[in-house]
PDB file of C-alpha atoms and ligand atoms in Angstrom:
ATOM      1  CA  MET A   1     -18.654 -11.923   0.496  1.00  0.00           C
ATOM      2  CA  VAL A   2     -20.085 -14.534   2.877  1.00  0.00           C
ATOM      3  CA  ASN A   3     -20.104 -13.946   6.568  1.00  0.00           C
ATOM      4  CA  ILE A   4     -20.660 -17.019   8.754  1.00  0.00           C
ATOM      5  CA  GLN A   5     -20.251 -16.767  12.517  1.00  0.00           C
ATOM      6  CA  GLY A   6     -17.935 -13.808  12.207  1.00  0.00           C
ATOM      7  CA  PHE A   7     -15.669 -15.342   9.590  1.00  0.00           C
ATOM      8  CA  VAL A   8     -15.467 -13.332   6.445  1.00  0.00           C
ATOM      9  CA  PHE A   9     -14.681 -15.202   3.261  1.00  0.00           C
ATOM     10  CA  GLY A  10     -13.666 -13.213   0.261  1.00  0.00           C
ATOM     11  CA  GLN A  11     -11.072 -10.739  -0.760  1.00  0.00           C
ATOM     12  CA  LYS A  12     -10.364  -7.570   1.103  1.00  0.00           C
ATOM     13  CA  VAL A  13     -10.649  -4.510  -1.109  1.00  0.00           C
ATOM     14  CA  ILE A  14      -7.667  -2.167  -1.075  1.00  0.00           C
ATOM     15  CA  CYS A  15      -8.064   1.159  -2.889  1.00  0.00           C
ATOM     16  CA  HIS A  16      -4.890   1.916  -4.850  1.00  0.00           C
ATOM     17  CA  ARG A  17      -3.761   5.471  -3.952  1.00  0.00           C
ATOM     18  CA  GLY A  18      -7.140   5.887  -2.277  1.00  0.00           C
ATOM     19  CA  PHE A  19     -10.470   6.036  -4.085  1.00  0.00           C
ATOM     20  CA  TRP A  20      -9.401   8.664  -6.561  1.00  0.00           C
ATOM     21  CA  ASP A  21     -11.373   7.920  -9.748  1.00  0.00           C
ATOM     22  CA  THR A  22     -14.411   9.844  -8.586  1.00  0.00           C
ATOM     23  CA  PRO A  23     -15.421  13.531  -8.576  1.00  0.00           C
ATOM     24  CA  GLY A  24     -13.442  15.809  -6.262  1.00  0.00           C
ATOM     25  CA  SER A  25     -10.736  13.248  -5.628  1.00  0.00           C
ATOM     26  CA  ALA A  26      -7.132  12.780  -6.814  1.00  0.00           C
ATOM     27  CA  GLN A  27      -4.509  10.074  -6.371  1.00  0.00           C
ATOM     28  CA  ASN A  28      -2.988  10.098  -2.888  1.00  0.00           C
ATOM     29  CA  SER A  29      -5.162  12.998  -1.774  1.00  0.00           C
ATOM     30  CA  ILE A  30      -6.811  13.275   1.629  1.00  0.00           C
ATOM     31  CA  ALA A  31     -10.128  13.234  -0.266  1.00  0.00           C
ATOM     32  CA  ALA A  32      -9.168   9.855  -1.783  1.00  0.00           C
ATOM     33  CA  LEU A  33      -8.565   8.426   1.685  1.00  0.00           C
ATOM     34  CA  VAL A  34     -11.899   9.754   2.955  1.00  0.00           C
ATOM     35  CA  LYS A  35     -13.731   8.426  -0.118  1.00  0.00           C
ATOM     36  CA  ALA A  36     -12.125   4.992   0.264  1.00  0.00           C
ATOM     37  CA  ASP A  37     -13.395   4.903   3.832  1.00  0.00           C
ATOM     38  CA  SER A  38     -16.849   6.129   2.765  1.00  0.00           C
ATOM     39  CA  ILE A  39     -17.439   3.159   0.440  1.00  0.00           C
ATOM     40  CA  GLY A  40     -16.455   0.678   3.142  1.00  0.00           C
ATOM     41  CA  ALA A  41     -13.230  -0.538   1.511  1.00  0.00           C
ATOM     42  CA  PHE A  42     -11.020  -2.626   3.785  1.00  0.00           C
ATOM     43  CA  GLY A  43      -7.886  -0.573   3.159  1.00  0.00           C
ATOM     44  CA  SER A  44      -6.484   2.441   1.369  1.00  0.00           C
ATOM     45  CA  GLU A  45      -3.006   2.387  -0.093  1.00  0.00           C
ATOM     46  CA  PHE A  46      -0.784   5.485  -0.292  1.00  0.00           C
ATOM     47  CA  ASP A  47       2.845   6.273  -1.098  1.00  0.00           C
ATOM     48  CA  VAL A  48       5.371   8.014   1.142  1.00  0.00           C
ATOM     49  CA  TRP A  49       8.535   9.874   0.134  1.00  0.00           C
ATOM     50  CA  MET A  50      11.164  11.604   2.242  1.00  0.00           C
ATOM     51  CA  THR A  51      12.217  15.037   0.949  1.00  0.00           C
ATOM     52  CA  ALA A  52      15.843  16.207   0.784  1.00  0.00           C
ATOM     53  CA  ASP A  53      15.407  17.898   4.179  1.00  0.00           C
ATOM     54  CA  GLY A  54      13.894  14.805   5.788  1.00  0.00           C
ATOM     55  CA  GLU A  55      10.149  15.550   5.758  1.00  0.00           C
ATOM     56  CA  LEU A  56       7.607  12.850   4.951  1.00  0.00           C
ATOM     57  CA  VAL A  57       5.073  13.524   2.195  1.00  0.00           C
ATOM     58  CA  VAL A  58       2.406  11.493   0.423  1.00  0.00           C
ATOM     59  CA  ASN A  59       2.714  11.141  -3.356  1.00  0.00           C
ATOM     60  CA  HIS A  60       3.365   8.451  -5.927  1.00  0.00           C
ATOM     61  CA  ASP A  61       5.668   9.755  -8.651  1.00  0.00           C
ATOM     62  CA  ARG A  62       9.343  10.414  -7.985  1.00  0.00           C
ATOM     63  CA  VAL A  63       9.005  13.485 -10.196  1.00  0.00           C
ATOM     64  CA  TYR A  64       5.582  15.062  -9.922  1.00  0.00           C
ATOM     65  CA  LYS A  65       4.625  18.269 -11.721  1.00  0.00           C
ATOM     66  CA  GLY A  66       8.331  18.864 -12.380  1.00  0.00           C
ATOM     67  CA  VAL A  67       9.411  18.469  -8.735  1.00  0.00           C
ATOM     68  CA  ASN A  68      11.616  15.569  -7.591  1.00  0.00           C
ATOM     69  CA  MET A  69      10.241  14.293  -4.272  1.00  0.00           C
ATOM     70  CA  GLU A  70      13.563  13.060  -2.947  1.00  0.00           C
ATOM     71  CA  THR A  71      15.965  15.820  -3.983  1.00  0.00           C
ATOM     72  CA  SER A  72      13.696  18.810  -3.398  1.00  0.00           C
ATOM     73  CA  THR A  73      13.050  20.613  -0.133  1.00  0.00           C
ATOM     74  CA  PHE A  74       9.816  20.271   1.774  1.00  0.00           C
ATOM     75  CA  GLU A  75       8.943  23.851   0.848  1.00  0.00           C
ATOM     76  CA  GLN A  76       9.259  23.050  -2.862  1.00  0.00           C
ATOM     77  CA  VAL A  77       7.209  19.863  -2.576  1.00  0.00           C
ATOM     78  CA  ARG A  78       4.562  21.435  -0.390  1.00  0.00           C
ATOM     79  CA  ALA A  79       3.948  24.155  -2.990  1.00  0.00           C
ATOM     80  CA  ILE A  80       2.468  21.541  -5.350  1.00  0.00           C
ATOM     81  CA  ARG A  81      -1.291  21.331  -5.732  1.00  0.00           C
ATOM     82  CA  LEU A  82      -2.934  18.022  -6.560  1.00  0.00           C
ATOM     83  CA  ASP A  83      -5.444  17.889  -9.405  1.00  0.00           C
ATOM     84  CA  ASN A  84      -8.344  18.300  -6.968  1.00  0.00           C
ATOM     85  CA  GLY A  85      -6.821  21.488  -5.548  1.00  0.00           C
ATOM     86  CA  GLU A  86      -5.443  20.023  -2.314  1.00  0.00           C
ATOM     87  CA  LYS A  87      -1.908  20.817  -1.242  1.00  0.00           C
ATOM     88  CA  LEU A  88       0.313  17.772  -1.648  1.00  0.00           C
ATOM     89  CA  PRO A  89      -0.303  16.095   1.730  1.00  0.00           C
ATOM     90  CA  THR A  90       2.208  15.521   4.479  1.00  0.00           C
ATOM     91  CA  LEU A  91       2.273  12.136   6.201  1.00  0.00           C
ATOM     92  CA  ASP A  92       1.132  13.947   9.355  1.00  0.00           C
ATOM     93  CA  GLU A  93      -1.980  15.171   7.569  1.00  0.00           C
ATOM     94  CA  TYR A  94      -2.651  11.729   6.154  1.00  0.00           C
ATOM     95  CA  LEU A  95      -2.337  10.006   9.520  1.00  0.00           C
ATOM     96  CA  THR A  96      -4.362  12.693  11.296  1.00  0.00           C
ATOM     97  CA  LYS A  97      -7.227  12.086   8.874  1.00  0.00           C
ATOM     98  CA  GLY A  98      -6.697   8.315   8.931  1.00  0.00           C
ATOM     99  CA  LYS A  99      -7.016   8.353  12.706  1.00  0.00           C
ATOM    100  CA  GLU A 100     -10.546   9.816  12.399  1.00  0.00           C
ATOM    101  CA  LEU A 101     -11.622   7.075   9.974  1.00  0.00           C
ATOM    102  CA  LYS A 102     -12.107   3.317  10.271  1.00  0.00           C
ATOM    103  CA  ILE A 103     -10.281   2.167   7.156  1.00  0.00           C
ATOM    104  CA  ARG A 104      -7.030   0.224   7.296  1.00  0.00           C
ATOM    105  CA  LEU A 105      -3.975   2.142   6.099  1.00  0.00           C
ATOM    106  CA  VAL A 106      -1.651   0.495   3.602  1.00  0.00           C
ATOM    107  CA  LEU A 107       1.509   2.573   3.710  1.00  0.00           C
ATOM    108  CA  GLU A 108       3.998   2.158   0.877  1.00  0.00           C
ATOM    109  CA  MET A 109       7.429   3.569   1.507  1.00  0.00           C
ATOM    110  CA  LYS A 110       9.058   4.457  -1.790  1.00  0.00           C
ATOM    111  CA  SER A 111      12.601   3.235  -2.461  1.00  0.00           C
ATOM    112  CA  LEU A 112      15.147   5.990  -1.803  1.00  0.00           C
ATOM    113  CA  SER A 113      18.544   6.674  -3.328  1.00  0.00           C
ATOM    114  CA  ASP A 114      20.577   4.932  -0.628  1.00  0.00           C
ATOM    115  CA  PHE A 115      20.076   2.618   2.317  1.00  0.00           C
ATOM    116  CA  ASN A 116      21.029   5.260   4.918  1.00  0.00           C
ATOM    117  CA  ARG A 117      18.230   7.500   3.732  1.00  0.00           C
ATOM    118  CA  GLU A 118      15.886   4.524   3.654  1.00  0.00           C
ATOM    119  CA  ASP A 119      16.768   3.604   7.244  1.00  0.00           C
ATOM    120  CA  GLU A 120      16.191   7.206   8.316  1.00  0.00           C
ATOM    121  CA  CYS A 121      12.836   7.255   6.527  1.00  0.00           C
ATOM    122  CA  VAL A 122      11.767   3.940   8.109  1.00  0.00           C
ATOM    123  CA  ALA A 123      12.621   5.239  11.597  1.00  0.00           C
ATOM    124  CA  LYS A 124      10.641   8.423  10.974  1.00  0.00           C
ATOM    125  CA  ILE A 125       7.595   6.541   9.676  1.00  0.00           C
ATOM    126  CA  VAL A 126       7.644   4.218  12.692  1.00  0.00           C
ATOM    127  CA  ARG A 127       7.808   7.212  15.041  1.00  0.00           C
ATOM    128  CA  LYS A 128       4.805   8.802  13.303  1.00  0.00           C
ATOM    129  CA  LEU A 129       2.727   5.598  13.411  1.00  0.00           C
ATOM    130  CA  LYS A 130       3.457   5.255  17.133  1.00  0.00           C
ATOM    131  CA  HIS A 131       2.707   8.933  17.750  1.00  0.00           C
ATOM    132  CA  TYR A 132      -0.723   8.650  16.094  1.00  0.00           C
ATOM    133  CA  GLY A 133      -1.471   5.269  17.666  1.00  0.00           C
ATOM    134  CA  LEU A 134      -1.942   3.719  14.235  1.00  0.00           C
ATOM    135  CA  LEU A 135       0.479   0.790  14.330  1.00  0.00           C
ATOM    136  CA  ASP A 136      -2.338  -1.738  14.701  1.00  0.00           C
ATOM    137  CA  ARG A 137      -4.307  -0.314  11.789  1.00  0.00           C
ATOM    138  CA  THR A 138      -1.442   0.044   9.323  1.00  0.00           C
ATOM    139  CA  ASP A 139       0.122  -2.440   6.928  1.00  0.00           C
ATOM    140  CA  ILE A 140       3.510  -1.589   5.493  1.00  0.00           C
ATOM    141  CA  ILE A 141       4.580  -2.341   1.923  1.00  0.00           C
ATOM    142  CA  ALA A 142       7.826  -1.631   0.057  1.00  0.00           C
ATOM    143  CA  PHE A 143       9.752  -2.594  -3.066  1.00  0.00           C
ATOM    144  CA  SER A 144      13.004  -2.182  -1.172  1.00  0.00           C
ATOM    145  CA  ILE A 145      13.886  -5.330   0.758  1.00  0.00           C
ATOM    146  CA  ASN A 146      16.219  -3.145   2.829  1.00  0.00           C
ATOM    147  CA  ALA A 147      13.230  -1.047   3.895  1.00  0.00           C
ATOM    148  CA  CYS A 148      11.099  -4.142   4.611  1.00  0.00           C
ATOM    149  CA  LEU A 149      13.793  -5.567   6.876  1.00  0.00           C
ATOM    150  CA  ALA A 150      14.404  -2.221   8.595  1.00  0.00           C
ATOM    151  CA  PHE A 151      10.675  -2.035   9.401  1.00  0.00           C
ATOM    152  CA  LYS A 152      10.750  -5.641  10.623  1.00  0.00           C
ATOM    153  CA  LYS A 153      13.598  -4.828  12.983  1.00  0.00           C
ATOM    154  CA  LEU A 154      11.743  -1.888  14.551  1.00  0.00           C
ATOM    155  CA  LEU A 155       8.264  -3.459  14.381  1.00  0.00           C
ATOM    156  CA  PRO A 156       8.672  -7.234  14.737  1.00  0.00           C
ATOM    157  CA  ASP A 157       4.914  -7.779  15.098  1.00  0.00           C
ATOM    158  CA  SER A 158       3.683  -5.561  12.281  1.00  0.00           C
ATOM    159  CA  ASN A 159       2.324  -6.652   8.914  1.00  0.00           C
ATOM    160  CA  ILE A 160       5.039  -6.043   6.336  1.00  0.00           C
ATOM    161  CA  TYR A 161       4.659  -7.072   2.691  1.00  0.00           C
ATOM    162  CA  TYR A 162       7.245  -7.156  -0.080  1.00  0.00           C
ATOM    163  CA  LEU A 163       6.278  -5.663  -3.442  1.00  0.00           C
ATOM    164  CA  ASP A 164       8.972  -6.426  -5.949  1.00  0.00           C
ATOM    165  CA  GLY A 165       7.782  -9.837  -7.148  1.00  0.00           C
ATOM    166  CA  ASP A 166      11.205 -11.493  -7.378  1.00  0.00           C
ATOM    167  CA  TYR A 167      11.201 -13.545  -4.155  1.00  0.00           C
ATOM    168  CA  THR A 168       9.404 -16.839  -3.691  1.00  0.00           C
ATOM    169  CA  PRO A 169       6.780 -16.951  -0.924  1.00  0.00           C
ATOM    170  CA  LYS A 170       9.156 -19.225   0.991  1.00  0.00           C
ATOM    171  CA  LYS A 171      11.944 -16.672   0.872  1.00  0.00           C
ATOM    172  CA  VAL A 172       9.567 -13.934   2.041  1.00  0.00           C
ATOM    173  CA  LYS A 173       8.404 -16.129   4.936  1.00  0.00           C
ATOM    174  CA  ASN A 174      11.972 -16.942   5.907  1.00  0.00           C
ATOM    175  CA  LEU A 175      12.696 -13.215   6.130  1.00  0.00           C
ATOM    176  CA  GLY A 176       9.865 -12.936   8.667  1.00  0.00           C
ATOM    177  CA  LEU A 177       7.567 -10.836   6.491  1.00  0.00           C
ATOM    178  CA  LYS A 178       3.792 -11.238   6.574  1.00  0.00           C
ATOM    179  CA  GLY A 179       3.246 -11.636   2.886  1.00  0.00           C
ATOM    180  CA  ILE A 180       3.747 -10.890  -0.758  1.00  0.00           C
ATOM    181  CA  ASP A 181       2.119  -7.937  -2.494  1.00  0.00           C
ATOM    182  CA  TYR A 182       2.910  -8.625  -6.145  1.00  0.00           C
ATOM    183  CA  HIS A 183       2.027  -7.342  -9.584  1.00  0.00           C
ATOM    184  CA  GLN A 184      -0.726  -9.400 -11.198  1.00  0.00           C
ATOM    185  CA  ASN A 185       1.639 -10.628 -13.928  1.00  0.00           C
ATOM    186  CA  ALA A 186       3.940 -12.169 -11.319  1.00  0.00           C
ATOM    187  CA  LEU A 187       1.056 -14.199  -9.859  1.00  0.00           C
ATOM    188  CA  ARG A 188      -0.793 -14.996 -13.067  1.00  0.00           C
ATOM    189  CA  LYS A 189       1.735 -15.281 -15.885  1.00  0.00           C
ATOM    190  CA  GLU A 190       5.193 -15.720 -14.395  1.00  0.00           C
ATOM    191  CA  HIS A 191       4.581 -17.717 -11.220  1.00  0.00           C
ATOM    192  CA  PRO A 192       0.959 -18.862 -10.896  1.00  0.00           C
ATOM    193  CA  GLU A 193       2.257 -21.641  -8.611  1.00  0.00           C
ATOM    194  CA  TRP A 194       3.188 -19.042  -5.993  1.00  0.00           C
ATOM    195  CA  VAL A 195      -0.473 -18.591  -5.001  1.00  0.00           C
ATOM    196  CA  LYS A 196      -0.669 -22.163  -3.713  1.00  0.00           C
ATOM    197  CA  GLU A 197       2.861 -22.037  -2.302  1.00  0.00           C
ATOM    198  CA  ALA A 198       2.013 -18.893  -0.332  1.00  0.00           C
ATOM    199  CA  LYS A 199      -1.250 -20.350   0.993  1.00  0.00           C
ATOM    200  CA  ASP A 200       0.457 -23.571   2.065  1.00  0.00           C
ATOM    201  CA  LEU A 201       3.063 -21.551   3.949  1.00  0.00           C
ATOM    202  CA  GLY A 202       0.589 -19.109   5.520  1.00  0.00           C
ATOM    203  CA  VAL A 203       2.099 -16.219   3.586  1.00  0.00           C
ATOM    204  CA  GLU A 204      -0.579 -13.626   2.845  1.00  0.00           C
ATOM    205  CA  ILE A 205      -1.186 -12.572  -0.760  1.00  0.00           C
ATOM    206  CA  ASN A 206      -2.041  -9.123  -2.027  1.00  0.00           C
ATOM    207  CA  VAL A 207      -2.091  -8.447  -5.769  1.00  0.00           C
ATOM    208  CA  TRP A 208      -1.852  -5.109  -7.623  1.00  0.00           C
ATOM    209  CA  THR A 209      -3.171  -3.255  -9.533  1.00  0.00           C
ATOM    210  CA  VAL A 210      -6.168  -5.202 -10.803  1.00  0.00           C
ATOM    211  CA  ASP A 211      -8.827  -3.102 -12.500  1.00  0.00           C
ATOM    212  CA  ASP A 212     -10.759  -4.929 -15.214  1.00  0.00           C
ATOM    213  CA  SER A 213     -13.601  -7.277 -14.373  1.00  0.00           C
ATOM    214  CA  GLU A 214     -12.061 -10.393 -15.911  1.00  0.00           C
ATOM    215  CA  ALA A 215      -8.832 -10.009 -13.965  1.00  0.00           C
ATOM    216  CA  LEU A 216     -10.664  -9.123 -10.745  1.00  0.00           C
ATOM    217  CA  GLN A 217     -12.764 -12.280 -11.107  1.00  0.00           C
ATOM    218  CA  TYR A 218      -9.627 -14.334 -11.807  1.00  0.00           C
ATOM    219  CA  PHE A 219      -8.027 -13.252  -8.526  1.00  0.00           C
ATOM    220  CA  ILE A 220     -11.286 -13.665  -6.604  1.00  0.00           C
ATOM    221  CA  ASN A 221     -11.345 -17.262  -7.882  1.00  0.00           C
ATOM    222  CA  GLN A 222      -7.694 -17.710  -6.896  1.00  0.00           C
ATOM    223  CA  GLY A 223      -8.620 -16.908  -3.315  1.00  0.00           C
ATOM    224  CA  VAL A 224      -5.936 -14.304  -2.686  1.00  0.00           C
ATOM    225  CA  ASP A 225      -6.297 -12.370   0.572  1.00  0.00           C
ATOM    226  CA  TYR A 226      -6.354  -8.808  -0.770  1.00  0.00           C
ATOM    227  CA  ILE A 227      -6.874  -7.166  -4.139  1.00  0.00           C
ATOM    228  CA  THR A 228      -5.468  -3.691  -4.717  1.00  0.00           C
ATOM    229  CA  THR A 229      -7.479  -1.840  -7.335  1.00  0.00           C
ATOM    230  CA  ASN A 230      -8.247   1.505  -8.929  1.00  0.00           C
ATOM    231  CA  ASN A 231     -11.766   0.172  -9.384  1.00  0.00           C
ATOM    232  CA  PRO A 232     -13.002  -0.649  -5.872  1.00  0.00           C
ATOM    233  CA  VAL A 233     -16.686  -0.256  -6.680  1.00  0.00           C
ATOM    234  CA  GLU A 234     -16.513  -2.921  -9.409  1.00  0.00           C
ATOM    235  CA  LEU A 235     -14.578  -5.251  -7.103  1.00  0.00           C
ATOM    236  CA  GLN A 236     -17.172  -4.792  -4.359  1.00  0.00           C
ATOM    237  CA  LYS A 237     -19.898  -5.561  -6.891  1.00  0.00           C
ATOM    238  CA  LEU A 238     -18.179  -8.779  -8.004  1.00  0.00           C
ATOM    239  CA  LEU A 239     -17.646  -9.868  -4.407  1.00  0.00           C
ATOM    240  CA  LYS A 240     -21.344  -9.475  -3.628  1.00  0.00           C
ATOM    241  CA  LYS A 241     -22.370 -11.834  -6.446  1.00  0.00           C
TER     242      LYS A 241
HETATM  243 MG1   MG B   1       1.963   2.499  -4.227  1.00  0.00          MG
END
């Protein structure tokens, strides 16, 4: 990464589900957030579900260790231990820890079973981010366009990125979103022309989940804005070359 007069050229490293592939960590654990911060990554991504009784928890899988995140109660979800021994975190715990750190938070809201529940979840997340004073240090990502637009309505100035890979950069811009956050196949195999289109339109580009050195180098060369990876140390090494 080259730094000239305060301008940083190069991709921003986003740890996918935190920096979890390291001793003592686990995907979407508090430890993974702390470890992502400790290696100086730009951001740490994590996934948020809303339980049947309306509590916000941090986890990726819809069904994790036999428990469905959306149809189970908070008590049932909270009883789960992650592989590093931590209790499955609440969003409150995640944001409390995030507040102590410097790293940018990349909050993914998972798609829920209906739009009413999604709207309720969006409103709750926004309240939490305001409560912790973390709006300015959080980017929001979602596969659900309904959720993206609900966030946009409540937070017109926030950075909101669409994940699903089926909208052109132009369409995403017209919806008022900050950028695209697409699977690497969408930007490399299916629509390589979208990288230029997005840049020309000022639509930011994040790409997921890029882990092997060849693919990391490909997206470095493409000049995307962010790379989301399970392999942040390798990406940092490539960026220093
Ligand atoms: Mg995610």
